[in-house]
mmCIF file of C-alpha atoms and ligand atoms in Angstrom:
data_model
loop_
_atom_site.group_PDB
_atom_site.id
_atom_site.type_symbol
_atom_site.label_atom_id
_atom_site.label_comp_id
_atom_site.label_asym_id
_atom_site.label_seq_id
_atom_site.Cartn_x
_atom_site.Cartn_y
_atom_site.Cartn_z
ATOM 1 C CA MET P 1 -14.708 -17.889 7.406
ATOM 2 C CA LYS P 2 -12.020 -15.286 7.763
ATOM 3 C CA ILE P 3 -9.671 -13.236 5.633
ATOM 4 C CA LEU P 4 -6.032 -13.400 6.688
ATOM 5 C CA ILE P 5 -4.534 -9.928 6.537
ATOM 6 C CA THR P 6 -0.750 -10.153 6.334
ATOM 7 C CA GLY P 7 0.874 -6.842 7.265
ATOM 8 C CA GLY P 8 -2.443 -5.712 8.728
ATOM 9 C CA ALA P 9 -0.840 -3.566 11.440
ATOM 10 C CA GLY P 10 0.803 -1.340 8.829
ATOM 11 C CA TYR P 11 -0.345 1.867 7.188
ATOM 12 C CA ILE P 12 -2.565 0.560 4.387
ATOM 13 C CA GLY P 13 -3.510 -2.654 6.194
ATOM 14 C CA SER P 14 -4.837 -0.875 9.293
ATOM 15 C CA HIS P 15 -7.082 1.360 7.168
ATOM 16 C CA THR P 16 -8.298 -1.639 5.205
ATOM 17 C CA LEU P 17 -9.436 -3.408 8.393
ATOM 18 C CA ILE P 18 -11.965 -0.630 8.967
ATOM 19 C CA GLU P 19 -13.426 -0.863 5.461
ATOM 20 C CA LEU P 20 -13.558 -4.675 5.637
ATOM 21 C CA ASN P 21 -15.373 -4.463 8.939
ATOM 22 C CA LYS P 22 -17.863 -1.988 7.455
ATOM 23 C CA ALA P 23 -18.511 -4.427 4.634
ATOM 24 C CA GLY P 24 -19.187 -7.217 7.141
ATOM 25 C CA TYR P 25 -16.009 -9.236 6.611
ATOM 26 C CA ASP P 26 -14.260 -11.136 9.413
ATOM 27 C CA PHE P 27 -10.489 -11.111 9.499
ATOM 28 C CA ILE P 28 -7.384 -11.964 11.433
ATOM 29 C CA VAL P 29 -4.181 -9.949 11.319
ATOM 30 C CA TYR P 30 -0.782 -11.592 10.857
ATOM 31 C CA ASP P 31 2.206 -9.252 11.158
ATOM 32 C CA ASN P 32 5.742 -9.467 12.540
ATOM 33 C CA LEU P 33 5.578 -5.775 13.562
ATOM 34 C CA SER P 34 8.906 -5.114 11.815
ATOM 35 C CA ASN P 35 7.562 -1.786 10.540
ATOM 36 C CA SER P 36 4.568 -1.179 12.777
ATOM 37 C CA THR P 37 3.253 -1.532 16.299
ATOM 38 C CA ASP P 38 0.141 -3.216 17.645
ATOM 39 C CA GLU P 39 -0.952 0.212 18.862
ATOM 40 C CA SER P 40 -2.415 0.718 15.361
ATOM 41 C CA LEU P 41 -4.623 -2.329 15.946
ATOM 42 C CA LYS P 42 -5.724 -1.051 19.365
ATOM 43 C CA ARG P 43 -6.782 2.189 17.718
ATOM 44 C CA VAL P 44 -8.642 0.370 14.955
ATOM 45 C CA GLU P 45 -10.443 -1.614 17.672
ATOM 46 C CA LYS P 46 -11.680 1.690 19.103
ATOM 47 C CA ILE P 47 -12.859 2.890 15.704
ATOM 48 C CA ILE P 48 -14.728 -0.310 14.855
ATOM 49 C CA ASN P 49 -15.745 -0.997 18.446
ATOM 50 C CA LYS P 50 -14.736 -4.637 18.171
ATOM 51 C CA SER P 51 -11.708 -6.659 19.194
ATOM 52 C CA ILE P 52 -9.277 -7.792 16.519
ATOM 53 C CA ILE P 53 -7.656 -11.216 16.369
ATOM 54 C CA PHE P 54 -3.922 -10.639 16.037
ATOM 55 C CA GLU P 55 -1.286 -13.332 15.522
ATOM 56 C CA LYS P 56 2.263 -12.041 15.641
ATOM 57 C CA GLY P 57 4.451 -13.822 13.125
ATOM 58 C CA ASP P 58 6.594 -13.653 10.033
ATOM 59 C CA ILE P 59 5.361 -14.730 6.603
ATOM 60 C CA ARG P 60 8.660 -16.581 6.104
ATOM 61 C CA ASP P 61 7.938 -18.759 9.137
ATOM 62 C CA LYS P 62 6.034 -21.676 7.612
ATOM 63 C CA ASP P 63 5.349 -23.415 10.922
ATOM 64 C CA ALA P 64 3.836 -20.288 12.416
ATOM 65 C CA LEU P 65 1.716 -19.720 9.316
ATOM 66 C CA GLN P 66 0.608 -23.362 9.299
ATOM 67 C CA ALA P 67 -0.466 -23.026 12.913
ATOM 68 C CA VAL P 68 -2.588 -20.000 12.029
ATOM 69 C CA PHE P 69 -4.222 -21.820 9.117
ATOM 70 C CA LYS P 70 -4.963 -24.789 11.398
ATOM 71 C CA LYS P 71 -6.359 -22.591 14.160
ATOM 72 C CA TYR P 72 -8.739 -20.515 12.015
ATOM 73 C CA GLU P 73 -10.861 -21.169 8.962
ATOM 74 C CA ILE P 74 -9.178 -18.915 6.449
ATOM 75 C CA GLU P 75 -10.955 -18.443 3.164
ATOM 76 C CA SER P 76 -8.799 -15.790 1.522
ATOM 77 C CA VAL P 77 -5.728 -13.635 2.051
ATOM 78 C CA ILE P 78 -5.024 -9.954 1.567
ATOM 79 C CA HIS P 79 -1.266 -9.819 1.379
ATOM 80 C CA PHE P 80 0.207 -6.470 2.489
ATOM 81 C CA ALA P 81 3.257 -7.774 4.368
ATOM 82 C CA GLY P 82 6.502 -6.595 2.863
ATOM 83 C CA LEU P 83 9.367 -4.170 3.160
ATOM 84 C CA LYS P 84 8.820 -1.008 1.136
ATOM 85 C CA ALA P 85 11.677 1.497 1.443
ATOM 86 C CA VAL P 86 13.193 2.028 -2.002
ATOM 87 C CA GLY P 87 16.562 3.421 -0.826
ATOM 88 C CA GLU P 88 16.983 0.725 1.826
ATOM 89 C CA SER P 89 16.255 -1.942 -0.790
ATOM 90 C CA VAL P 90 19.255 -0.755 -2.827
ATOM 91 C CA ALA P 91 21.504 -1.138 0.231
ATOM 92 C CA LYS P 92 19.937 -4.421 1.407
ATOM 93 C CA PRO P 93 18.741 -6.289 -1.715
ATOM 94 C CA LEU P 94 18.957 -9.756 -0.171
ATOM 95 C CA GLU P 95 16.796 -8.739 2.776
ATOM 96 C CA TYR P 96 14.197 -7.333 0.387
ATOM 97 C CA TYR P 97 14.130 -10.396 -1.867
ATOM 98 C CA ASP P 98 14.032 -12.687 1.161
ATOM 99 C CA ASN P 99 11.291 -10.809 2.961
ATOM 100 C CA ASN P 100 9.105 -9.969 -0.010
ATOM 101 C CA VAL P 101 9.680 -12.745 -2.552
ATOM 102 C CA VAL P 102 10.605 -15.704 -0.323
ATOM 103 C CA GLY P 103 7.965 -14.588 2.190
ATOM 104 C CA THR P 104 5.296 -14.638 -0.518
ATOM 105 C CA ILE P 105 6.404 -18.085 -1.723
ATOM 106 C CA ARG P 106 6.100 -19.450 1.851
ATOM 107 C CA LEU P 107 2.657 -17.888 2.183
ATOM 108 C CA LEU P 108 1.480 -19.355 -1.137
ATOM 109 C CA GLU P 109 2.793 -22.805 -0.149
ATOM 110 C CA VAL P 110 0.867 -22.739 3.101
ATOM 111 C CA MET P 111 -2.241 -21.432 1.346
ATOM 112 C CA LYS P 112 -2.091 -24.255 -1.196
ATOM 113 C CA GLU P 113 -1.502 -26.884 1.493
ATOM 114 C CA ASN P 114 -4.611 -25.635 3.248
ATOM 115 C CA ASN P 115 -6.691 -25.347 0.082
ATOM 116 C CA CYS P 116 -6.986 -21.579 0.480
ATOM 117 C CA LYS P 117 -6.726 -20.184 -3.039
ATOM 118 C CA LYS P 118 -7.947 -16.606 -3.007
ATOM 119 C CA ILE P 119 -5.429 -13.808 -2.685
ATOM 120 C CA VAL P 120 -5.287 -10.054 -3.170
ATOM 121 C CA PHE P 121 -1.738 -8.772 -3.517
ATOM 122 C CA SER P 122 -0.306 -5.285 -2.875
ATOM 123 C CA SER P 123 1.719 -4.388 -5.928
ATOM 124 C CA SER P 124 2.850 -0.971 -7.011
ATOM 125 C CA ALA P 125 2.962 1.403 -9.971
ATOM 126 C CA THR P 126 6.717 1.050 -9.616
ATOM 127 C CA VAL P 127 6.487 -2.125 -11.771
ATOM 128 C CA TYR P 128 5.884 0.160 -14.794
ATOM 129 C CA GLY P 129 9.355 1.702 -14.419
ATOM 130 C CA ASP P 130 9.563 4.892 -16.496
ATOM 131 C CA PRO P 131 6.411 4.735 -18.656
ATOM 132 C CA ALA P 132 6.620 5.965 -22.254
ATOM 133 C CA THR P 133 3.358 7.904 -21.800
ATOM 134 C CA THR P 134 0.802 8.798 -19.140
ATOM 135 C CA PRO P 135 -1.854 7.986 -18.003
ATOM 136 C CA ILE P 136 -0.664 4.444 -17.328
ATOM 137 C CA LYS P 137 -2.865 1.513 -18.339
ATOM 138 C CA GLU P 138 -2.561 -2.012 -16.948
ATOM 139 C CA ASN P 139 -1.302 -3.345 -20.287
ATOM 140 C CA PHE P 140 1.738 -1.044 -20.339
ATOM 141 C CA PRO P 141 5.114 -2.843 -20.269
ATOM 142 C CA VAL P 142 6.301 -3.864 -16.809
ATOM 143 C CA GLY P 143 9.606 -5.024 -15.389
ATOM 144 C CA GLY P 144 11.773 -1.984 -16.117
ATOM 145 C CA THR P 145 12.191 -1.533 -12.375
ATOM 146 C CA THR P 146 15.056 0.535 -11.007
ATOM 147 C CA ASN P 147 15.558 -0.891 -7.494
ATOM 148 C CA PRO P 148 15.233 -4.211 -5.621
ATOM 149 C CA TYR P 149 11.959 -3.144 -3.971
ATOM 150 C CA GLY P 150 10.308 -2.603 -7.351
ATOM 151 C CA THR P 151 11.870 -5.750 -8.751
ATOM 152 C CA SER P 152 10.542 -7.759 -5.805
ATOM 153 C CA LYS P 153 7.010 -6.569 -6.640
ATOM 154 C CA TYR P 154 7.497 -7.458 -10.300
ATOM 155 C CA MET P 155 8.857 -10.911 -9.387
ATOM 156 C CA ILE P 156 5.915 -11.602 -7.085
ATOM 157 C CA GLU P 157 3.478 -10.637 -9.838
ATOM 158 C CA ARG P 158 5.153 -13.131 -12.170
ATOM 159 C CA ILE P 159 5.156 -15.824 -9.476
ATOM 160 C CA LEU P 160 1.436 -15.288 -8.847
ATOM 161 C CA GLU P 161 0.723 -15.603 -12.574
ATOM 162 C CA ASP P 162 2.657 -18.883 -12.711
ATOM 163 C CA VAL P 163 0.975 -20.207 -9.570
ATOM 164 C CA GLN P 164 -2.409 -19.678 -11.225
ATOM 165 C CA ILE P 165 -1.224 -21.460 -14.389
ATOM 166 C CA GLY P 166 -0.001 -24.377 -12.261
ATOM 167 C CA ASP P 167 -3.231 -24.525 -10.250
ATOM 168 C CA ASN P 168 -6.092 -22.811 -12.013
ATOM 169 C CA GLU P 169 -8.281 -22.866 -8.913
ATOM 170 C CA PHE P 170 -6.239 -19.935 -7.620
ATOM 171 C CA LYS P 171 -8.156 -16.663 -7.797
ATOM 172 C CA ILE P 172 -5.745 -13.755 -7.725
ATOM 173 C CA VAL P 173 -6.140 -9.990 -7.829
ATOM 174 C CA ILE P 174 -3.013 -7.878 -8.169
ATOM 175 C CA LEU P 175 -3.556 -4.269 -7.154
ATOM 176 C CA ARG P 176 -1.021 -1.744 -8.429
ATOM 177 C CA TYR P 177 -1.182 1.183 -6.046
ATOM 178 C CA PHE P 178 -0.159 4.660 -7.061
ATOM 179 C CA ASN P 179 0.841 7.030 -4.188
ATOM 180 C CA PRO P 180 -1.159 6.361 -1.000
ATOM 181 C CA VAL P 181 -1.461 9.358 1.350
ATOM 182 C CA GLY P 182 -3.872 10.696 3.971
ATOM 183 C CA ALA P 183 -5.307 9.030 7.032
ATOM 184 C CA HIS P 184 -8.558 7.921 8.602
ATOM 185 C CA GLU P 185 -10.844 10.876 9.307
ATOM 186 C CA SER P 186 -10.668 10.191 13.081
ATOM 187 C CA GLY P 187 -7.008 11.263 13.070
ATOM 188 C CA THR P 188 -6.168 8.285 15.298
ATOM 189 C CA ILE P 189 -4.443 6.089 12.708
ATOM 190 C CA GLY P 190 -2.096 7.093 9.898
ATOM 191 C CA GLU P 191 1.315 6.681 8.348
ATOM 192 C CA ASP P 192 4.090 6.419 10.936
ATOM 193 C CA PRO P 193 7.422 6.066 9.156
ATOM 194 C CA ASN P 194 10.576 5.130 11.059
ATOM 195 C CA GLY P 195 13.203 7.869 11.120
ATOM 196 C CA ILE P 196 13.433 10.399 8.310
ATOM 197 C CA PRO P 197 10.558 9.851 5.866
ATOM 198 C CA ASN P 198 11.408 8.898 2.288
ATOM 199 C CA ASN P 199 7.984 9.722 0.939
ATOM 200 C CA LEU P 200 6.743 13.175 0.136
ATOM 201 C CA MET P 201 3.581 13.442 2.221
ATOM 202 C CA PRO P 202 5.008 12.394 5.616
ATOM 203 C CA PHE P 203 7.965 14.699 4.958
ATOM 204 C CA ILE P 204 5.639 17.616 4.221
ATOM 205 C CA SER P 205 3.541 16.972 7.320
ATOM 206 C CA GLN P 206 6.595 16.594 9.565
ATOM 207 C CA THR P 207 7.902 19.907 8.188
ATOM 208 C CA ALA P 208 4.548 21.571 8.904
ATOM 209 C CA VAL P 209 4.513 20.234 12.478
ATOM 210 C CA GLY P 210 8.059 21.540 13.054
ATOM 211 C CA LYS P 211 9.945 18.216 13.167
ATOM 212 C CA ARG P 212 11.857 19.001 9.935
ATOM 213 C CA GLU P 213 13.306 22.360 8.968
ATOM 214 C CA PHE P 214 12.436 22.269 5.276
ATOM 215 C CA LEU P 215 11.374 19.952 2.489
ATOM 216 C CA SER P 216 13.952 19.159 -0.178
ATOM 217 C CA VAL P 217 12.120 19.188 -3.494
ATOM 218 C CA PHE P 218 13.926 16.649 -5.650
ATOM 219 C CA GLY P 219 14.377 18.390 -9.000
ATOM 220 C CA GLY P 220 12.875 21.558 -10.440
ATOM 221 C CA ASP P 221 13.747 20.890 -14.063
ATOM 222 C CA TYR P 222 11.448 18.012 -15.037
ATOM 223 C CA ASP P 223 9.322 18.295 -18.147
ATOM 224 C CA THR P 224 6.194 19.144 -16.130
ATOM 225 C CA ALA P 225 4.161 22.357 -15.735
ATOM 226 C CA ASP P 226 6.193 23.670 -12.772
ATOM 227 C CA GLY P 227 9.319 21.512 -13.237
ATOM 228 C CA THR P 228 8.680 19.272 -10.203
ATOM 229 C CA GLY P 229 7.722 15.589 -10.275
ATOM 230 C CA VAL P 230 4.085 14.647 -10.868
ATOM 231 C CA ARG P 231 2.371 11.728 -9.104
ATOM 232 C CA ASP P 232 -1.075 10.240 -8.606
ATOM 233 C CA TYR P 233 -1.794 10.679 -4.873
ATOM 234 C CA ILE P 234 -4.631 8.524 -3.618
ATOM 235 C CA HIS P 235 -6.394 8.748 -0.256
ATOM 236 C CA VAL P 236 -5.615 5.641 1.808
ATOM 237 C CA VAL P 237 -9.300 5.164 2.660
ATOM 238 C CA ASP P 238 -10.198 5.050 -1.049
ATOM 239 C CA LEU P 239 -7.351 2.576 -1.498
ATOM 240 C CA ALA P 240 -8.621 0.498 1.428
ATOM 241 C CA ASP P 241 -12.045 0.376 -0.190
ATOM 242 C CA GLY P 242 -10.400 -0.978 -3.349
ATOM 243 C CA HIS P 243 -9.441 -4.096 -1.347
ATOM 244 C CA VAL P 244 -13.033 -4.664 -0.286
ATOM 245 C CA LYS P 245 -14.056 -4.429 -3.946
ATOM 246 C CA ALA P 246 -11.274 -6.858 -4.901
ATOM 247 C CA ILE P 247 -12.410 -9.414 -2.324
ATOM 248 C CA ASN P 248 -16.031 -8.961 -3.440
ATOM 249 C CA TYR P 249 -14.901 -9.597 -7.004
ATOM 250 C CA ILE P 250 -12.999 -12.783 -6.138
ATOM 251 C CA ASN P 251 -15.893 -14.111 -4.074
ATOM 252 C CA ALA P 252 -18.305 -13.500 -6.955
ATOM 253 C CA GLN P 253 -16.293 -15.615 -9.432
ATOM 254 C CA THR P 254 -17.858 -19.006 -9.963
ATOM 255 C CA GLN P 255 -15.460 -20.007 -12.779
ATOM 256 C CA ASN P 256 -11.678 -20.152 -12.838
ATOM 257 C CA MET P 257 -10.134 -16.783 -13.584
ATOM 258 C CA GLU P 258 -6.804 -15.496 -14.790
ATOM 259 C CA PRO P 259 -5.070 -13.147 -12.364
ATOM 260 C CA LEU P 260 -6.771 -9.775 -12.501
ATOM 261 C CA ILE P 261 -4.390 -6.821 -12.542
ATOM 262 C CA VAL P 262 -5.837 -3.460 -11.576
ATOM 263 C CA ASN P 263 -4.435 0.056 -11.129
ATOM 264 C CA LEU P 264 -5.627 1.841 -8.012
ATOM 265 C CA GLY P 265 -5.129 5.548 -8.614
ATOM 266 C CA THR P 266 -7.237 8.644 -9.159
ATOM 267 C CA GLY P 267 -6.118 9.500 -12.689
ATOM 268 C CA ASN P 268 -5.016 12.976 -11.530
ATOM 269 C CA GLY P 269 -1.386 14.044 -11.476
ATOM 270 C CA TYR P 270 -0.187 16.631 -8.953
ATOM 271 C CA SER P 271 3.283 18.126 -8.715
ATOM 272 C CA VAL P 272 5.386 18.391 -5.556
ATOM 273 C CA ILE P 273 4.635 22.111 -5.438
ATOM 274 C CA ASP P 274 0.888 21.457 -5.889
ATOM 275 C CA MET P 275 1.067 19.188 -2.837
ATOM 276 C CA VAL P 276 2.984 21.749 -0.774
ATOM 277 C CA LYS P 277 0.401 24.434 -1.589
ATOM 278 C CA ALA P 278 -2.564 22.145 -0.884
ATOM 279 C CA PHE P 279 -1.017 21.115 2.433
ATOM 280 C CA GLU P 280 -0.360 24.715 3.471
ATOM 281 C CA LYS P 281 -3.997 25.529 2.764
ATOM 282 C CA ALA P 282 -5.343 22.531 4.665
ATOM 283 C CA SER P 283 -3.076 22.985 7.692
ATOM 284 C CA GLY P 284 -2.739 26.750 7.860
ATOM 285 C CA LYS P 285 1.035 26.130 8.290
ATOM 286 C CA LYS P 286 3.915 27.227 6.114
ATOM 287 C CA VAL P 287 5.910 24.410 4.535
ATOM 288 C CA ALA P 288 9.434 25.678 3.851
ATOM 289 C CA TYR P 289 11.100 24.054 0.869
ATOM 290 C CA LYS P 290 14.271 24.176 -1.212
ATOM 291 C CA ILE P 291 14.650 22.850 -4.719
ATOM 292 C CA VAL P 292 17.620 20.475 -4.819
ATOM 293 C CA ASP P 293 19.012 17.912 -7.286
ATOM 294 C CA ARG P 294 16.824 15.182 -8.692
ATOM 295 C CA ARG P 295 16.681 11.954 -6.672
ATOM 296 C CA PRO P 296 18.314 9.101 -8.608
ATOM 297 C CA GLY P 297 15.750 6.716 -10.078
ATOM 298 C CA ASP P 298 12.861 9.223 -9.954
ATOM 299 C CA ILE P 299 10.735 9.816 -13.027
ATOM 300 C CA ALA P 300 8.996 12.995 -14.204
ATOM 301 C CA LYS P 301 5.393 11.834 -14.317
ATOM 302 C CA CYS P 302 3.423 8.867 -13.069
ATOM 303 C CA PHE P 303 -0.349 8.719 -12.968
ATOM 304 C CA ALA P 304 -2.949 6.056 -13.577
ATOM 305 C CA ASP P 305 -5.663 5.429 -16.027
ATOM 306 C CA PRO P 306 -8.085 4.124 -13.372
ATOM 307 C CA SER P 307 -10.928 3.271 -15.792
ATOM 308 C CA PHE P 308 -10.389 -0.511 -15.616
ATOM 309 C CA ALA P 309 -10.879 -0.491 -11.816
ATOM 310 C CA LYS P 310 -14.228 1.210 -12.319
ATOM 311 C CA GLU P 311 -15.265 -1.156 -15.078
ATOM 312 C CA VAL P 312 -14.255 -4.419 -13.437
ATOM 313 C CA LEU P 313 -14.415 -3.726 -9.682
ATOM 314 C CA GLY P 314 -16.968 -0.902 -9.639
ATOM 315 C CA TRP P 315 -14.379 1.112 -7.727
ATOM 316 C CA GLU P 316 -13.212 4.667 -8.085
ATOM 317 C CA ALA P 317 -11.375 7.075 -5.828
ATOM 318 C CA ASN P 318 -13.470 10.027 -4.761
ATOM 319 C CA ARG P 319 -11.475 11.877 -2.117
ATOM 320 C CA THR P 320 -9.742 15.092 -3.249
ATOM 321 C CA ILE P 321 -6.214 16.289 -2.499
ATOM 322 C CA GLU P 322 -7.762 18.813 -0.088
ATOM 323 C CA GLN P 323 -9.208 15.873 1.867
ATOM 324 C CA MET P 324 -5.908 13.956 1.673
ATOM 325 C CA CYS P 325 -3.997 16.932 3.103
ATOM 326 C CA LYS P 326 -6.629 17.695 5.751
ATOM 327 C CA ASP P 327 -6.617 14.105 7.015
ATOM 328 C CA SER P 328 -2.809 13.831 6.940
ATOM 329 C CA TRP P 329 -2.594 17.002 8.983
ATOM 330 C CA ASN P 330 -5.255 15.835 11.432
ATOM 331 C CA TRP P 331 -3.241 12.642 12.060
ATOM 332 C CA GLN P 332 0.145 14.413 12.186
ATOM 333 C CA SER P 333 -0.923 17.296 14.416
ATOM 334 C CA ASN P 334 -2.729 14.996 16.882
ATOM 335 C CA ASN P 335 0.135 12.473 16.870
ATOM 336 C CA PRO P 336 3.372 14.388 16.264
ATOM 337 C CA ASN P 337 5.341 11.267 17.233
ATOM 338 C CA GLY P 338 3.101 8.831 15.450
ATOM 339 C CA TYR P 339 2.080 5.854 17.589
ATOM 340 C CA LYS P 340 4.792 6.653 20.140
ATOM 341 C CA ASN P 341 2.602 9.211 21.964
HETATM 342 P P1 LIG O 401 3.791 -0.769 6.120
HETATM 343 O O1 LIG O 401 5.242 -0.995 6.292
HETATM 344 O O2 LIG O 401 3.111 0.261 6.926
HETATM 345 O O3 LIG O 401 3.002 -2.158 6.317
HETATM 346 C C1 LIG O 401 3.582 -3.397 5.997
HETATM 347 C C2 LIG O 401 3.383 -4.300 7.203
HETATM 348 O O4 LIG O 401 3.952 -5.588 6.915
HETATM 349 C C3 LIG O 401 4.069 -3.784 8.467
HETATM 350 O O5 LIG O 401 3.136 -3.768 9.524
HETATM 351 C C4 LIG O 401 5.214 -4.782 8.727
HETATM 352 O O6 LIG O 401 5.462 -4.948 10.096
HETATM 353 C C5 LIG O 401 4.658 -6.035 8.061
HETATM 354 N N1 LIG O 401 5.682 -6.969 7.590
HETATM 355 C C6 LIG O 401 6.784 -6.693 6.834
HETATM 356 N N2 LIG O 401 7.469 -7.815 6.589
HETATM 357 C C7 LIG O 401 6.801 -8.832 7.189
HETATM 358 C C8 LIG O 401 7.014 -10.227 7.315
HETATM 359 N N3 LIG O 401 8.088 -10.798 6.765
HETATM 360 N N4 LIG O 401 6.125 -10.966 7.989
HETATM 361 C C9 LIG O 401 5.029 -10.388 8.569
HETATM 362 N N5 LIG O 401 4.790 -9.074 8.507
HETATM 363 C C10 LIG O 401 5.659 -8.305 7.823
HETATM 364 O O7 LIG O 401 3.543 -0.498 4.552
HETATM 365 P P2 LIG O 401 2.235 -0.038 3.787
HETATM 366 O O8 LIG O 401 2.480 1.324 3.260
HETATM 367 O O9 LIG O 401 1.033 -0.301 4.589
HETATM 368 O O10 LIG O 401 2.302 -1.022 2.546
HETATM 369 C C11 LIG O 401 1.575 -2.234 2.502
HETATM 370 C C12 LIG O 401 1.928 -2.958 1.212
HETATM 371 O O11 LIG O 401 1.624 -2.121 0.098
HETATM 372 C C13 LIG O 401 3.419 -3.319 1.092
HETATM 373 O O12 LIG O 401 3.533 -4.579 0.463
HETATM 374 C C14 LIG O 401 3.954 -2.226 0.176
HETATM 375 O O13 LIG O 401 5.068 -2.645 -0.554
HETATM 376 C C15 LIG O 401 2.757 -1.986 -0.737
HETATM 377 N N6 LIG O 401 2.756 -0.654 -1.354
HETATM 378 C C16 LIG O 401 2.853 0.450 -0.552
HETATM 379 C C17 LIG O 401 2.895 1.714 -1.129
HETATM 380 C C18 LIG O 401 3.047 2.951 -0.263
HETATM 381 O O14 LIG O 401 3.442 3.998 -0.790
HETATM 382 N N7 LIG O 401 2.739 2.922 1.017
HETATM 383 C C19 LIG O 401 2.811 1.856 -2.522
HETATM 384 C C20 LIG O 401 2.689 0.703 -3.311
HETATM 385 C C21 LIG O 401 2.663 -0.543 -2.707
HETATM 386 N N1 LIG O 402 9.795 14.090 -3.259
HETATM 387 C C1 LIG O 402 10.449 15.279 -2.932
HETATM 388 N N2 LIG O 402 11.009 15.388 -1.693
HETATM 389 C C2 LIG O 402 10.927 14.399 -0.754
HETATM 390 C C3 LIG O 402 10.245 13.195 -1.098
HETATM 391 C C4 LIG O 402 9.702 13.090 -2.361
HETATM 392 O O1 LIG O 402 10.538 16.194 -3.756
HETATM 393 O O2 LIG O 402 11.467 14.549 0.345
HETATM 394 C C5 LIG O 402 9.164 13.968 -4.587
HETATM 395 C C6 LIG O 402 9.689 12.825 -5.443
HETATM 396 O O3 LIG O 402 10.801 13.264 -6.201
HETATM 397 C C7 LIG O 402 8.471 12.491 -6.317
HETATM 398 C C8 LIG O 402 7.294 12.776 -5.388
HETATM 399 O O4 LIG O 402 7.791 13.670 -4.379
HETATM 400 O O5 LIG O 402 8.395 13.380 -7.417
HETATM 401 C C9 LIG O 402 6.720 11.529 -4.686
HETATM 402 O O6 LIG O 402 7.789 10.821 -4.063
HETATM 403 P P1 LIG O 402 7.539 9.610 -3.082
HETATM 404 O O7 LIG O 402 8.864 9.144 -2.589
HETATM 405 O O8 LIG O 402 6.516 9.991 -2.063
HETATM 406 O O9 LIG O 402 6.845 8.505 -3.998
HETATM 407 P P2 LIG O 402 7.374 7.777 -5.330
HETATM 408 O O10 LIG O 402 6.424 8.203 -6.410
HETATM 409 O O11 LIG O 402 8.774 8.181 -5.580
HETATM 410 O O12 LIG O 402 7.196 6.340 -5.009
#
């Protein structure tokens, strides 16, 4: 019995393969490589010393998905596949809704037709919009999203909840990630964004390696200790381990269950300047920055209350920001052009 990993060639998926392998799970990767390359899988193969079954395909392609479900015995799905660039989603809303929402509907149809009813879904803290207070608990209001990417995640959450009501054999875990950063300790896999990075950490590391002149810090006048935005950065390997715990949880359920919604964060908030300083220390490089206007849609503070994840999944993040920066730098400095080396 195998776990189907949609989007498994991507940043979080590739790290999760390693943790699943460690835990003794068998998997196959399904990815259309729209935002990744199979080089990530080749590198994971080296790390785990095992070959990976890879089927190239799109989650919107029902025939291709059906063929994969017929070919392998798939017991559960970890669903990473999706487009994730916030700015691009504003410019291309239909592509985002088609890829993320329609793609998930197609996947759920094929799962149901093949009596595969266990799924772990990659959601995001973005579904909380601008929270009234922090730390953020799972029962905080959701849906006040500010861009099509975030709305697509919110819609998928609602669809999953309805799918479970319609067929209560479905066992669903929705993981709301905070800000994934860092890389595997080997430095051979990591985040490899196309073009100019939107996210803070790849921008910082590309500045440190000399690919970017300076970091634009979006806003210095937020209501935070140093005026810059505060986020809950989580090491991607801790996040990957959260998926193993989610699959363990689903497999342990003998009764029907309502969808389980869990925050995956550390509970610590760090500012943009905190991250710059930590990165400079870890890399020994200067990260030039300029404070510029706020980025539209950004909020002052976002960090998790991760206590439910500990209680229900037995999971907690334990890697520090020093480790996150060290591992990001190890990946970036060994692979200045990402997987294109
Ligand atoms: P990523 O882009 O590195 O990985 C996503 C993978 O899905 C890529 O390999 C891409 O080729 C594949 N893919 C996209 N559309 C597809 C389709 N239609 N069919 C098949 N494959 C497709 O992104 P990531 O950072 O690894 O994120 C994984 C998931 O986690 C995404 O759903 C993302 O929205 C979510 N998430 C990411 C973050 C983050 O900051 N990285 C935060 C919260 C949630
Ligand atoms: N940020 C920044 N400069 C950048 C990218 C991000 O100052 O080039 C800030 C952003 O305003 C936010 C934090 O870094 O306060 C994290 O942003 P990111 O886009 O990585 O994640 P988000 O929390 O917005 O999803």
